[in-house]
Amino acid sequence: MSTLIIYFLGAFVRYWLITSEYQNVIAERIEISTPLNSWKRVTEGLHLLKLGIYPYAGDSLHESPLNLLAFNCLVKIFGEYLHIVFVVCDLLTSHLLYMSAKKYMEQIRKTQERNKANYAADAKDLLLTDKDFALSPIYVCVVYLFNLYTIFNCVGMTTTVFGNLFTALFLMALNYGSLFAALPLAIVISQSFYPILLLSPLFLHFVVTRKSYIKAGAAVVLCVMFWSIITYLCYRIYDRWDFVENTYGFILTVPDLRPNIGLFWYFFIEMFEHFRSLFIYSFQINVTILYLIPLSIRFRQDPMLLATSLLSLTAIFKSYPCLGDIGFVLSLYPCWKHLFNYIQQGFLVSCCFLVTTILGPTVWYLWIYSGSANANFYFGVTLAFATAQIFLITDILFSYTKREFSLIYGRIRKLNSKKAQLMLE
Amino acid sequence: MKALLTLLAISSTAAHCTSDSFTEELFIKPLYTEHIYSHFHFSTIWNTDLFSEKFRHTHLFPRALGEIIKRHNVQELHLSLTAGLWRYETWGYPVTSAAPGAELWAWFKSDTEDVNSNWKDLASSLSGLICASFNFIDSSNSVSPQYSFWPNGVINEQKVNSSFLRYSSLPREIVCTENLTPWKKLLPCESKKGLASLLNSGYIHNTRYHSLSIHFRPICRDPKCKFTSIEVQQSVDLVYDYLILGSRNWSVRKLFGQGILGPCPLAKSSTVYVDVSSNSTFPFQLSPEPHEFVYSSRGGYESKFAKYEITEQPLALAANYIDKPSVVINSPPALHANQYLTGYGQELGGIVTKLFNNHWNTLDVVVLQNIPWYVPIYLHTLKILSNGVVLEPLSLKYIPGKLRERPYYLEIVLTLPPRSTTLISINFEHVFLKWTEYPPDASHGFYISSSVISSLLPLARNYTGLPQDATMIVDSFNKSGYGYLVQVRTEAMVVTLPTPDFSMPYNVICLACTVVALAFGPLHNITTKRLVLKPDNKEGLVGKIKQKLDVIKSKLTGTKEKSEDSSSK
């Protein structure tokens, strides 16, 4: 009953905002709509399609042709009531996250039962109780439904809403150990490319929890196959390949330097021309393969944590990040509610989130509308925002390792009855 | 033998003399407001075929221009350099209309292989020829309009293929003496003799509006069009303000600083026309008396011109107004237009083109907009409202632009309702450029070129334009036709794009990389190191201070002991 009320409230807030006069203002915010996900650009693409103009001739549209076709169907079917689709999709996402969190908590419970014998005597307090197992999924759902970032993302009618839906579907299928996870993953890869990193948790899940290399390999092959099929279908729609330049090419080469909450825009506005390609390569390597292998090795036992940390790092470092990506990752963190005790910079990070969320639109207004600030102000805010997110994810990963240590070696930090300190070496 | 050679030489020069001709005309028209319009028209016709002519030797035709035309495979060329804005609403239509700044459009021959590279090279050559910044023209600011520009001259093909047409304008271009001097050098007499000697930069830049133009095209040699000739028309349009002149009474000396001293000896005819149609409402006295009056009935409107043939006798043409100035109600021409920007801030904006149809009947117009790539427009926001009612375009051509590569090309064909005001609005976003892409004065803003509104007017009220087959102004007298082509150019606009802090590149690179490093450090630690318990060596701040003090103390006491030792020795 209470969960129903939560869903209802979440839907109400979204519906109220999306039908209000603020919808336009929210949809135009650069923090919410980037060139990649703005509905305005999809509308433009559909309009060009209607006039018989090839939509990828210009550079306003960065959705794949298949997505454009799907949006065209959506617009045709729902017409004026299109905003309801966004609200429903967002609710669906929250429910899928709830389901995946529930399944994940079950896995944790199983692991805990299995390893209980190895745990230190004084680590009993650290074990998760039934209450924890029951609460975490609800928290995940509540955070997704009532997180300002996701609400605004939905109200702004960005295509990230659909991206989040398929990512949530992928996470659920992953936790249920279904090979079906490959399909939603292929869809999100075709939309925003960076989720290609999630192939690693997909592979590891089947290796670690299902102990099956064949299934793991099959999952990856399936995903790549689905992706190829999607790409081929995209090609078949117009029999032209130049959509690749407008989708993946656009994501990777970052030609549009419109500000967003990421690190790319000001960096590449101010870049010296002869270093541009060097830094584009290094920034893209930073977000794609730099952390992939180390994290995959270190957290191979917990593919869900691995997936979350990869999602979080891409949300911070990708070329066109938006609040919807960050809201999605934030709503996954309550799965590790039991780690929050170990978090060292919780206060700093929450203050940072609060301040940057308020300061961002303020300095944007000062810069763009009243002309009394300049680009550096907004850049500073995005830097602080990125730093806060980095602190949060690294803190959670640290906490995870600390808890692992405490479970096995106990909570008392003493070495030969002398005071000792826990250090990385 | 000698006699034969001389004879040959004479006959060859004679052949050349008959094969080309040059005419010069000056047309002066008092405008209904506080302005006077003067138009210089120089045209050269050369009876030679454009396709076979090599431009190795020319007589009256400007060879420098001919070489460029040959080299870049040009079929037709139109360029203008303009300062100021022609006020259609009060001034009527000019003889040749031009957009503020520099404007260039050219048709290439249909056998041209690479039109884009020819276009760029042509623009660069012209920039050298008349010292203007045409070299900034390339495919990133040029369009190929399908409806607005048609070949003015003869074409070989039955069908017109607009892929051989390029149009571009540079609204920021400033026109000055440095353009006038090379422009005058293209004339047979340069500025030494004839009407061109009136073009003194000190006077003609003291105007409300001045425009230099060159129009080159192939034309028919005879009515059957069995042979073709080539023609170049050079014109200067000037609008003087009575306020700047000091009085309404004008004279050639007041306008140009000197009287007319004689014709260009190479010119076939050298004439001055003064439009005296307004003489009935604003009587003025011309002195000396004109040689003859020419009456013209065109498109339902009667005009009267005073004609002066220029002879070796100096001519001091002047007009004296008889009445005191009176207020007159302006009757605007059938079609005129404005353009402006909407919105505030540097995030979102809109472009509005306002078309006025003052005619009692509907008017078909073509609106061409060449919107630069740094003003990305959204076609789905295009709204056409005529007197508040949505108007459906008859045809719409749109090629979306591409960042740093191609402008947004929009051409709309509309039927304007009678006596209506039509608003065409479209929204755009401000782009953020790389720091090196901003001009030195970044806050000055970026220009959006004027849109071109073309229409065939059924009546020739306030119309002075030349018909398509005309070479001289005199050809336009008594020349009624099916329609009167007008091309109204609107204002150019300036949009200020948001700027980065230009002094920051190093700081930005350092700061952004620091944030990346902030992630790299901890993640590297977590993934490559393991947790171990280490003996705690820290004793807190007080302990540390105590330790330090102990060290100092021991040192001090040690030295004391040492000094005691040395003293005892």
PDB file of C-alpha atoms in Angstrom, chain B residues 235-397:
ATOM      1  CA  SER B 235      27.121  51.476 -61.106  1.00  0.00           C
ATOM      2  CA  VAL B 236      27.327  53.725 -58.078  1.00  0.00           C
ATOM      3  CA  ASP B 237      24.259  54.534 -56.037  1.00  0.00           C
ATOM      4  CA  LEU B 238      24.400  57.501 -53.708  1.00  0.00           C
ATOM      5  CA  VAL B 239      21.790  58.969 -51.431  1.00  0.00           C
ATOM      6  CA  TYR B 240      22.577  62.444 -50.143  1.00  0.00           C
ATOM      7  CA  ASP B 241      20.883  63.947 -47.159  1.00  0.00           C
ATOM      8  CA  TYR B 242      19.760  67.564 -47.495  1.00  0.00           C
ATOM      9  CA  LEU B 243      20.778  68.064 -43.894  1.00  0.00           C
ATOM     10  CA  ILE B 244      24.344  67.143 -44.743  1.00  0.00           C
ATOM     11  CA  LEU B 245      24.256  69.236 -47.943  1.00  0.00           C
ATOM     12  CA  GLY B 246      23.013  72.233 -46.002  1.00  0.00           C
ATOM     13  CA  SER B 247      20.015  73.052 -48.179  1.00  0.00           C
ATOM     14  CA  ARG B 248      17.465  71.492 -50.478  1.00  0.00           C
ATOM     15  CA  ASN B 249      18.882  73.304 -53.436  1.00  0.00           C
ATOM     16  CA  TRP B 250      21.424  70.987 -54.955  1.00  0.00           C
ATOM     17  CA  SER B 251      23.952  71.279 -57.688  1.00  0.00           C
ATOM     18  CA  VAL B 252      26.403  68.876 -59.240  1.00  0.00           C
ATOM     19  CA  ARG B 253      29.191  70.926 -57.707  1.00  0.00           C
ATOM     20  CA  LYS B 254      27.644  70.614 -54.245  1.00  0.00           C
ATOM     21  CA  LEU B 255      27.106  66.906 -54.619  1.00  0.00           C
ATOM     22  CA  PHE B 256      30.405  65.905 -56.178  1.00  0.00           C
ATOM     23  CA  GLY B 257      32.718  68.822 -55.565  1.00  0.00           C
ATOM     24  CA  GLN B 258      33.041  69.818 -59.205  1.00  0.00           C
ATOM     25  CA  GLY B 259      30.985  70.405 -62.301  1.00  0.00           C
ATOM     26  CA  ILE B 260      30.769  68.066 -65.288  1.00  0.00           C
ATOM     27  CA  LEU B 261      33.785  68.915 -67.389  1.00  0.00           C
ATOM     28  CA  GLY B 262      33.093  66.798 -70.426  1.00  0.00           C
ATOM     29  CA  PRO B 263      32.348  63.282 -71.615  1.00  0.00           C
ATOM     30  CA  CYS B 264      34.668  60.326 -71.625  1.00  0.00           C
ATOM     31  CA  PRO B 265      36.069  60.414 -75.171  1.00  0.00           C
ATOM     32  CA  LEU B 266      35.631  56.650 -75.468  1.00  0.00           C
ATOM     33  CA  ALA B 267      31.944  56.768 -74.607  1.00  0.00           C
ATOM     34  CA  LYS B 268      29.296  56.333 -77.262  1.00  0.00           C
ATOM     35  CA  SER B 269      26.915  58.439 -75.238  1.00  0.00           C
ATOM     36  CA  SER B 270      27.259  60.442 -72.089  1.00  0.00           C
ATOM     37  CA  THR B 271      24.005  61.630 -70.601  1.00  0.00           C
ATOM     38  CA  VAL B 272      22.503  63.047 -67.425  1.00  0.00           C
ATOM     39  CA  TYR B 273      18.870  62.427 -66.549  1.00  0.00           C
ATOM     40  CA  VAL B 274      17.100  64.286 -63.793  1.00  0.00           C
ATOM     41  CA  ASP B 275      13.773  62.888 -62.665  1.00  0.00           C
ATOM     42  CA  VAL B 276      11.468  65.903 -62.633  1.00  0.00           C
ATOM     43  CA  SER B 277       8.249  63.947 -62.039  1.00  0.00           C
ATOM     44  CA  SER B 278       8.075  65.392 -58.549  1.00  0.00           C
ATOM     45  CA  ASN B 279       8.229  68.890 -59.997  1.00  0.00           C
ATOM     46  CA  SER B 280       4.471  69.278 -59.830  1.00  0.00           C
ATOM     47  CA  THR B 281       4.405  68.736 -56.043  1.00  0.00           C
ATOM     48  CA  PHE B 282       7.762  70.294 -55.227  1.00  0.00           C
ATOM     49  CA  PRO B 283       8.493  72.773 -57.969  1.00  0.00           C
ATOM     50  CA  PHE B 284      12.164  73.307 -58.611  1.00  0.00           C
ATOM     51  CA  GLN B 285      13.983  75.142 -61.320  1.00  0.00           C
ATOM     52  CA  LEU B 286      16.784  73.412 -63.175  1.00  0.00           C
ATOM     53  CA  SER B 287      19.617  75.486 -64.524  1.00  0.00           C
ATOM     54  CA  PRO B 288      20.711  75.412 -67.246  1.00  0.00           C
ATOM     55  CA  GLU B 289      17.538  74.453 -69.051  1.00  0.00           C
ATOM     56  CA  PRO B 290      17.615  70.791 -70.134  1.00  0.00           C
ATOM     57  CA  HIS B 291      18.288  69.940 -73.729  1.00  0.00           C
ATOM     58  CA  GLU B 292      15.067  68.026 -73.898  1.00  0.00           C
ATOM     59  CA  PHE B 293      12.398  66.409 -71.709  1.00  0.00           C
ATOM     60  CA  VAL B 294      11.844  62.672 -71.964  1.00  0.00           C
ATOM     61  CA  TYR B 295       8.490  61.234 -71.009  1.00  0.00           C
ATOM     62  CA  SER B 296       8.191  57.678 -69.886  1.00  0.00           C
ATOM     63  CA  SER B 297       5.051  55.700 -69.218  1.00  0.00           C
ATOM     64  CA  ARG B 298       5.881  52.506 -67.415  1.00  0.00           C
ATOM     65  CA  GLY B 299       3.790  50.051 -65.437  1.00  0.00           C
ATOM     66  CA  GLY B 300       0.905  52.474 -65.111  1.00  0.00           C
ATOM     67  CA  TYR B 301       3.025  55.376 -63.938  1.00  0.00           C
ATOM     68  CA  GLU B 302       4.138  58.447 -65.844  1.00  0.00           C
ATOM     69  CA  SER B 303       7.557  59.946 -65.324  1.00  0.00           C
ATOM     70  CA  LYS B 304       9.266  62.974 -66.775  1.00  0.00           C
ATOM     71  CA  PHE B 305      13.013  63.299 -67.143  1.00  0.00           C
ATOM     72  CA  ALA B 306      15.164  66.255 -67.985  1.00  0.00           C
ATOM     73  CA  LYS B 307      17.922  65.116 -70.323  1.00  0.00           C
ATOM     74  CA  TYR B 308      21.377  66.674 -70.696  1.00  0.00           C
ATOM     75  CA  GLU B 309      23.801  65.485 -73.351  1.00  0.00           C
ATOM     76  CA  ILE B 310      27.305  66.065 -72.124  1.00  0.00           C
ATOM     77  CA  THR B 311      29.549  67.892 -74.526  1.00  0.00           C
ATOM     78  CA  GLU B 312      32.994  69.366 -74.230  1.00  0.00           C
ATOM     79  CA  GLN B 313      31.236  72.404 -72.791  1.00  0.00           C
ATOM     80  CA  PRO B 314      31.387  72.277 -68.951  1.00  0.00           C
ATOM     81  CA  LEU B 315      28.008  71.761 -67.367  1.00  0.00           C
ATOM     82  CA  ALA B 316      27.141  73.242 -63.964  1.00  0.00           C
ATOM     83  CA  LEU B 317      23.839  71.575 -63.303  1.00  0.00           C
ATOM     84  CA  ALA B 318      21.852  72.950 -60.376  1.00  0.00           C
ATOM     85  CA  ALA B 319      18.323  72.864 -59.027  1.00  0.00           C
ATOM     86  CA  ASN B 320      16.649  75.577 -56.983  1.00  0.00           C
ATOM     87  CA  TYR B 321      13.465  74.906 -55.083  1.00  0.00           C
ATOM     88  CA  ILE B 322      10.853  77.530 -55.526  1.00  0.00           C
ATOM     89  CA  ASP B 323       8.549  76.799 -52.591  1.00  0.00           C
ATOM     90  CA  LYS B 324       9.338  76.481 -48.954  1.00  0.00           C
ATOM     91  CA  PRO B 325       9.662  72.859 -47.819  1.00  0.00           C
ATOM     92  CA  SER B 326       6.344  71.329 -46.849  1.00  0.00           C
ATOM     93  CA  VAL B 327       5.419  68.100 -45.107  1.00  0.00           C
ATOM     94  CA  VAL B 328       4.334  65.327 -47.367  1.00  0.00           C
ATOM     95  CA  ILE B 329       2.669  62.047 -46.513  1.00  0.00           C
ATOM     96  CA  ASN B 330       4.874  59.174 -47.489  1.00  0.00           C
ATOM     97  CA  SER B 331       3.262  56.614 -49.735  1.00  0.00           C
ATOM     98  CA  PRO B 332       5.330  53.485 -49.295  1.00  0.00           C
ATOM     99  CA  PRO B 333       5.997  51.201 -52.271  1.00  0.00           C
ATOM    100  CA  ALA B 334       4.069  48.004 -52.810  1.00  0.00           C
ATOM    101  CA  LEU B 335       6.507  45.774 -50.992  1.00  0.00           C
ATOM    102  CA  HIS B 336       9.021  46.476 -48.307  1.00  0.00           C
ATOM    103  CA  ALA B 337      10.441  44.551 -45.385  1.00  0.00           C
ATOM    104  CA  ASN B 338      12.243  44.713 -42.075  1.00  0.00           C
ATOM    105  CA  GLN B 339      14.168  42.216 -40.083  1.00  0.00           C
ATOM    106  CA  TYR B 340      15.014  42.129 -36.398  1.00  0.00           C
ATOM    107  CA  LEU B 341      16.113  39.899 -33.551  1.00  0.00           C
ATOM    108  CA  THR B 342      13.927  38.911 -30.621  1.00  0.00           C
ATOM    109  CA  GLY B 343      14.686  37.520 -27.196  1.00  0.00           C
ATOM    110  CA  TYR B 344      17.137  38.593 -24.558  1.00  0.00           C
ATOM    111  CA  GLY B 345      20.175  37.023 -22.988  1.00  0.00           C
ATOM    112  CA  GLN B 346      22.690  34.902 -24.825  1.00  0.00           C
ATOM    113  CA  GLU B 347      20.926  31.572 -24.745  1.00  0.00           C
ATOM    114  CA  LEU B 348      17.851  31.646 -26.965  1.00  0.00           C
ATOM    115  CA  GLY B 349      16.720  34.104 -29.594  1.00  0.00           C
ATOM    116  CA  GLY B 350      14.588  34.575 -32.652  1.00  0.00           C
ATOM    117  CA  ILE B 351      14.767  36.180 -36.071  1.00  0.00           C
ATOM    118  CA  VAL B 352      11.681  37.984 -37.327  1.00  0.00           C
ATOM    119  CA  THR B 353      11.214  39.132 -40.922  1.00  0.00           C
ATOM    120  CA  LYS B 354       8.351  41.543 -41.403  1.00  0.00           C
ATOM    121  CA  LEU B 355       6.926  41.846 -44.916  1.00  0.00           C
ATOM    122  CA  PHE B 356       4.580  44.671 -45.854  1.00  0.00           C
ATOM    123  CA  ASN B 357       2.299  44.299 -48.824  1.00  0.00           C
ATOM    124  CA  ASN B 358       0.767  47.713 -49.577  1.00  0.00           C
ATOM    125  CA  HIS B 359      -0.665  46.593 -52.877  1.00  0.00           C
ATOM    126  CA  TRP B 360      -4.421  46.146 -53.278  1.00  0.00           C
ATOM    127  CA  ASN B 361      -3.933  42.634 -54.588  1.00  0.00           C
ATOM    128  CA  THR B 362      -2.032  39.542 -53.466  1.00  0.00           C
ATOM    129  CA  LEU B 363       1.716  39.435 -54.090  1.00  0.00           C
ATOM    130  CA  ASP B 364       3.851  36.365 -54.600  1.00  0.00           C
ATOM    131  CA  VAL B 365       7.199  36.734 -52.885  1.00  0.00           C
ATOM    132  CA  VAL B 366      10.279  34.611 -52.350  1.00  0.00           C
ATOM    133  CA  VAL B 367      12.085  35.090 -49.064  1.00  0.00           C
ATOM    134  CA  LEU B 368      15.697  33.955 -48.995  1.00  0.00           C
ATOM    135  CA  GLN B 369      17.523  33.662 -45.713  1.00  0.00           C
ATOM    136  CA  ASN B 370      21.181  32.786 -45.531  1.00  0.00           C
ATOM    137  CA  ILE B 371      21.692  32.261 -41.825  1.00  0.00           C
ATOM    138  CA  PRO B 372      25.275  31.659 -40.709  1.00  0.00           C
ATOM    139  CA  TRP B 373      26.218  28.418 -39.004  1.00  0.00           C
ATOM    140  CA  TYR B 374      26.803  30.142 -35.679  1.00  0.00           C
ATOM    141  CA  VAL B 375      23.091  30.896 -35.463  1.00  0.00           C
ATOM    142  CA  PRO B 376      21.539  27.415 -35.489  1.00  0.00           C
ATOM    143  CA  ILE B 377      17.839  27.749 -36.258  1.00  0.00           C
ATOM    144  CA  TYR B 378      15.098  25.257 -35.514  1.00  0.00           C
ATOM    145  CA  LEU B 379      12.813  24.843 -38.483  1.00  0.00           C
ATOM    146  CA  HIS B 380       9.966  23.481 -36.374  1.00  0.00           C
ATOM    147  CA  THR B 381       9.727  26.885 -34.698  1.00  0.00           C
ATOM    148  CA  LEU B 382       9.086  28.610 -38.054  1.00  0.00           C
ATOM    149  CA  LYS B 383       5.871  30.611 -37.835  1.00  0.00           C
ATOM    150  CA  ILE B 384       4.332  32.622 -40.648  1.00  0.00           C
ATOM    151  CA  LEU B 385       1.549  34.913 -39.538  1.00  0.00           C
ATOM    152  CA  SER B 386      -0.189  37.332 -41.842  1.00  0.00           C
ATOM    153  CA  ASN B 387      -2.326  39.859 -39.992  1.00  0.00           C
ATOM    154  CA  GLY B 388      -2.503  37.320 -37.184  1.00  0.00           C
ATOM    155  CA  VAL B 389      -3.590  34.407 -39.377  1.00  0.00           C
ATOM    156  CA  VAL B 390      -1.304  31.466 -40.085  1.00  0.00           C
ATOM    157  CA  LEU B 391      -0.079  31.523 -43.677  1.00  0.00           C
ATOM    158  CA  GLU B 392       0.988  28.306 -45.381  1.00  0.00           C
ATOM    159  CA  PRO B 393       4.023  28.710 -47.657  1.00  0.00           C
ATOM    160  CA  LEU B 394       3.575  27.680 -51.284  1.00  0.00           C
ATOM    161  CA  SER B 395       6.991  26.133 -51.214  1.00  0.00           C
ATOM    162  CA  LEU B 396       9.751  25.800 -48.691  1.00  0.00           C
ATOM    163  CA  LYS B 397      13.352  24.901 -49.369  1.00  0.00           C
TER     164      LYS B 397
END
